[in-house]
Amino acid sequence: QLNLPFTMLKDIVVSTTTSSNREGWEFVDALETKEVCNRPQNGTKLPIVLHYCERYKYGPMFFSKYRLKKNIMDCNKRLLQPPPEHFVGQFNYSLTPPRADGKDKKTYQAKPEPIKGDKISKREAFMLCGLTRFRSG
């Protein structure tokens, strides 16, 4: 062992919306509802890495990296559609779409699933908005 000094950073990344204290969710949790999908005021601390390792769903919106088409990065493809302007706080449920492989095509029924609390709602919305709304500049 070299016994080199180190600093452990646990608040620069978010991924699992149900995580308790091992990610940077306290920054998102502290945002006002209107700031979750819009650029917050200067000086507001936010996680700098959004790690999309799960599926995210809030109201009728759903994202899973496994559902993306392989050619999504082609220049002629349309951009992902951003959520409506003030959609955070409007839903207390989520919807899971039918399977991508179509195996449940005949039996699928959209069933609203309750979201467990405002904190999880805010986190799910933050991850969905992060795909389309946050831009550099």
PDB file of N, CA and C in Angstrom, residues 48-89:
ATOM      1  N   ILE A  48     -23.016  16.585 -10.831  1.00  0.00           N
ATOM      2  CA  ILE A  48     -22.458  16.878 -12.154  1.00  0.00           C
ATOM      3  C   ILE A  48     -22.507  15.680 -13.092  1.00  0.00           C
ATOM      4  N   VAL A  49     -22.855  14.504 -12.567  1.00  0.00           N
ATOM      5  CA  VAL A  49     -22.956  13.308 -13.400  1.00  0.00           C
ATOM      6  C   VAL A  49     -24.324  12.674 -13.195  1.00  0.00           C
ATOM      7  N   LEU A  50     -25.047  12.489 -14.285  1.00  0.00           N
ATOM      8  CA  LEU A  50     -26.312  11.754 -14.248  1.00  0.00           C
ATOM      9  C   LEU A  50     -26.035  10.399 -14.879  1.00  0.00           C
ATOM     10  N   HIS A  51     -26.022   9.371 -14.070  1.00  0.00           N
ATOM     11  CA  HIS A  51     -25.701   8.025 -14.544  1.00  0.00           C
ATOM     12  C   HIS A  51     -27.011   7.281 -14.795  1.00  0.00           C
ATOM     13  N   TYR A  52     -27.320   7.052 -16.047  1.00  0.00           N
ATOM     14  CA  TYR A  52     -28.584   6.417 -16.419  1.00  0.00           C
ATOM     15  C   TYR A  52     -28.427   4.900 -16.416  1.00  0.00           C
ATOM     16  N   CYS A  53     -28.480   4.319 -15.225  1.00  0.00           N
ATOM     17  CA  CYS A  53     -28.266   2.876 -15.083  1.00  0.00           C
ATOM     18  C   CYS A  53     -29.574   2.127 -14.851  1.00  0.00           C
ATOM     19  N   GLU A  54     -30.669   2.839 -14.752  1.00  0.00           N
ATOM     20  CA  GLU A  54     -31.956   2.214 -14.467  1.00  0.00           C
ATOM     21  C   GLU A  54     -32.991   2.716 -15.460  1.00  0.00           C
ATOM     22  N   ARG A  55     -34.233   2.382 -15.204  1.00  0.00           N
ATOM     23  CA  ARG A  55     -35.314   2.996 -15.974  1.00  0.00           C
ATOM     24  C   ARG A  55     -35.925   4.064 -15.075  1.00  0.00           C
ATOM     25  N   TYR A  56     -36.386   5.126 -15.711  1.00  0.00           N
ATOM     26  CA  TYR A  56     -36.926   6.265 -14.984  1.00  0.00           C
ATOM     27  C   TYR A  56     -38.322   6.530 -15.512  1.00  0.00           C
ATOM     28  N   LYS A  57     -39.250   6.778 -14.605  1.00  0.00           N
ATOM     29  CA  LYS A  57     -40.633   6.986 -15.031  1.00  0.00           C
ATOM     30  C   LYS A  57     -41.326   7.932 -14.064  1.00  0.00           C
ATOM     31  N   TYR A  58     -42.087   8.829 -14.662  1.00  0.00           N
ATOM     32  CA  TYR A  58     -42.839   9.820 -13.895  1.00  0.00           C
ATOM     33  C   TYR A  58     -44.066  10.185 -14.717  1.00  0.00           C
ATOM     34  N   GLY A  59     -45.241   9.945 -14.161  1.00  0.00           N
ATOM     35  CA  GLY A  59     -46.457  10.173 -14.926  1.00  0.00           C
ATOM     36  C   GLY A  59     -46.421   9.318 -16.182  1.00  0.00           C
ATOM     37  N   PRO A  60     -46.724   9.905 -17.345  1.00  0.00           N
ATOM     38  CA  PRO A  60     -46.723   9.131 -18.589  1.00  0.00           C
ATOM     39  C   PRO A  60     -45.345   9.013 -19.246  1.00  0.00           C
ATOM     40  N   MET A  61     -44.323   9.645 -18.669  1.00  0.00           N
ATOM     41  CA  MET A  61     -42.988   9.622 -19.283  1.00  0.00           C
ATOM     42  C   MET A  61     -42.171   8.441 -18.773  1.00  0.00           C
ATOM     43  N   PHE A  62     -41.391   7.859 -19.661  1.00  0.00           N
ATOM     44  CA  PHE A  62     -40.596   6.675 -19.339  1.00  0.00           C
ATOM     45  C   PHE A  62     -39.295   6.733 -20.121  1.00  0.00           C
ATOM     46  N   PHE A  63     -38.181   6.348 -19.492  1.00  0.00           N
ATOM     47  CA  PHE A  63     -36.905   6.225 -20.193  1.00  0.00           C
ATOM     48  C   PHE A  63     -36.155   5.006 -19.687  1.00  0.00           C
ATOM     49  N   SER A  64     -35.633   4.251 -20.625  1.00  0.00           N
ATOM     50  CA  SER A  64     -34.706   3.164 -20.336  1.00  0.00           C
ATOM     51  C   SER A  64     -33.687   3.146 -21.464  1.00  0.00           C
ATOM     52  N   LYS A  65     -32.420   3.108 -21.114  1.00  0.00           N
ATOM     53  CA  LYS A  65     -31.395   3.094 -22.161  1.00  0.00           C
ATOM     54  C   LYS A  65     -31.511   1.860 -23.043  1.00  0.00           C
ATOM     55  N   TYR A  66     -32.132   0.828 -22.528  1.00  0.00           N
ATOM     56  CA  TYR A  66     -32.300  -0.400 -23.313  1.00  0.00           C
ATOM     57  C   TYR A  66     -33.411  -0.272 -24.353  1.00  0.00           C
ATOM     58  N   ARG A  67     -34.231   0.763 -24.244  1.00  0.00           N
ATOM     59  CA  ARG A  67     -35.299   0.989 -25.220  1.00  0.00           C
ATOM     60  C   ARG A  67     -34.870   1.915 -26.355  1.00  0.00           C
ATOM     61  N   LEU A  68     -33.670   2.474 -26.265  1.00  0.00           N
ATOM     62  CA  LEU A  68     -33.204   3.375 -27.316  1.00  0.00           C
ATOM     63  C   LEU A  68     -32.850   2.593 -28.571  1.00  0.00           C
ATOM     64  N   LYS A  69     -33.141   3.171 -29.704  1.00  0.00           N
ATOM     65  CA  LYS A  69     -32.746   2.568 -30.977  1.00  0.00           C
ATOM     66  C   LYS A  69     -31.226   2.652 -31.105  1.00  0.00           C
ATOM     67  N   LYS A  70     -30.652   1.702 -31.765  1.00  0.00           N
ATOM     68  CA  LYS A  70     -29.195   1.649 -31.907  1.00  0.00           C
ATOM     69  C   LYS A  70     -28.639   2.833 -32.685  1.00  0.00           C
ATOM     70  N   ASN A  71     -29.442   3.436 -33.538  1.00  0.00           N
ATOM     71  CA  ASN A  71     -28.958   4.528 -34.375  1.00  0.00           C
ATOM     72  C   ASN A  71     -29.391   5.901 -33.854  1.00  0.00           C
ATOM     73  N   ILE A  72     -29.619   6.028 -32.563  1.00  0.00           N
ATOM     74  CA  ILE A  72     -30.109   7.293 -32.007  1.00  0.00           C
ATOM     75  C   ILE A  72     -29.128   8.442 -32.225  1.00  0.00           C
ATOM     76  N   MET A  73     -27.849   8.152 -32.383  1.00  0.00           N
ATOM     77  CA  MET A  73     -26.850   9.205 -32.548  1.00  0.00           C
ATOM     78  C   MET A  73     -26.694   9.670 -33.992  1.00  0.00           C
ATOM     79  N   ASP A  74     -27.424   9.074 -34.917  1.00  0.00           N
ATOM     80  CA  ASP A  74     -27.373   9.537 -36.302  1.00  0.00           C
ATOM     81  C   ASP A  74     -27.886  10.972 -36.377  1.00  0.00           C
ATOM     82  N   CYS A  75     -27.222  11.787 -37.177  1.00  0.00           N
ATOM     83  CA  CYS A  75     -27.586  13.198 -37.283  1.00  0.00           C
ATOM     84  C   CYS A  75     -29.002  13.424 -37.805  1.00  0.00           C
ATOM     85  N   ASN A  76     -29.532  12.493 -38.573  1.00  0.00           N
ATOM     86  CA  ASN A  76     -30.867  12.685 -39.141  1.00  0.00           C
ATOM     87  C   ASN A  76     -31.983  12.228 -38.199  1.00  0.00           C
ATOM     88  N   LYS A  77     -31.650  11.765 -37.012  1.00  0.00           N
ATOM     89  CA  LYS A  77     -32.674  11.338 -36.048  1.00  0.00           C
ATOM     90  C   LYS A  77     -33.189  12.541 -35.269  1.00  0.00           C
ATOM     91  N   ARG A  78     -34.460  12.495 -34.918  1.00  0.00           N
ATOM     92  CA  ARG A  78     -35.053  13.565 -34.111  1.00  0.00           C
ATOM     93  C   ARG A  78     -34.497  13.522 -32.696  1.00  0.00           C
ATOM     94  N   LEU A  79     -34.467  14.682 -32.052  1.00  0.00           N
ATOM     95  CA  LEU A  79     -34.035  14.765 -30.664  1.00  0.00           C
ATOM     96  C   LEU A  79     -35.121  14.208 -29.751  1.00  0.00           C
ATOM     97  N   LEU A  80     -34.731  13.801 -28.554  1.00  0.00           N
ATOM     98  CA  LEU A  80     -35.718  13.367 -27.572  1.00  0.00           C
ATOM     99  C   LEU A  80     -36.611  14.543 -27.209  1.00  0.00           C
ATOM    100  N   GLN A  81     -37.878  14.295 -27.059  1.00  0.00           N
ATOM    101  CA  GLN A  81     -38.831  15.352 -26.749  1.00  0.00           C
ATOM    102  C   GLN A  81     -38.740  15.704 -25.267  1.00  0.00           C
ATOM    103  N   PRO A  82     -38.570  16.994 -24.941  1.00  0.00           N
ATOM    104  CA  PRO A  82     -38.513  17.374 -23.527  1.00  0.00           C
ATOM    105  C   PRO A  82     -39.884  17.273 -22.872  1.00  0.00           C
ATOM    106  N   PRO A  83     -39.905  17.124 -21.559  1.00  0.00           N
ATOM    107  CA  PRO A  83     -41.187  17.109 -20.846  1.00  0.00           C
ATOM    108  C   PRO A  83     -41.866  18.474 -20.952  1.00  0.00           C
ATOM    109  N   PRO A  84     -43.163  18.541 -20.687  1.00  0.00           N
ATOM    110  CA  PRO A  84     -43.847  19.839 -20.660  1.00  0.00           C
ATOM    111  C   PRO A  84     -43.187  20.775 -19.641  1.00  0.00           C
ATOM    112  N   GLU A  85     -43.346  22.064 -19.830  1.00  0.00           N
ATOM    113  CA  GLU A  85     -42.654  23.082 -19.031  1.00  0.00           C
ATOM    114  C   GLU A  85     -42.789  22.888 -17.519  1.00  0.00           C
ATOM    115  N   HIS A  86     -43.989  22.737 -17.022  1.00  0.00           N
ATOM    116  CA  HIS A  86     -44.195  22.662 -15.564  1.00  0.00           C
ATOM    117  C   HIS A  86     -44.819  21.328 -15.171  1.00  0.00           C
ATOM    118  N   PHE A  87     -44.200  20.239 -15.558  1.00  0.00           N
ATOM    119  CA  PHE A  87     -44.831  18.952 -15.284  1.00  0.00           C
ATOM    120  C   PHE A  87     -44.452  18.371 -13.931  1.00  0.00           C
ATOM    121  N   VAL A  88     -43.415  18.883 -13.286  1.00  0.00           N
ATOM    122  CA  VAL A  88     -43.010  18.368 -11.976  1.00  0.00           C
ATOM    123  C   VAL A  88     -44.077  18.731 -10.948  1.00  0.00           C
ATOM    124  N   GLY A  89     -44.483  17.752 -10.178  1.00  0.00           N
ATOM    125  CA  GLY A  89     -45.517  17.959  -9.171  1.00  0.00           C
ATOM    126  C   GLY A  89     -46.923  17.669  -9.667  1.00  0.00           C
TER     127      GLY A  89
END
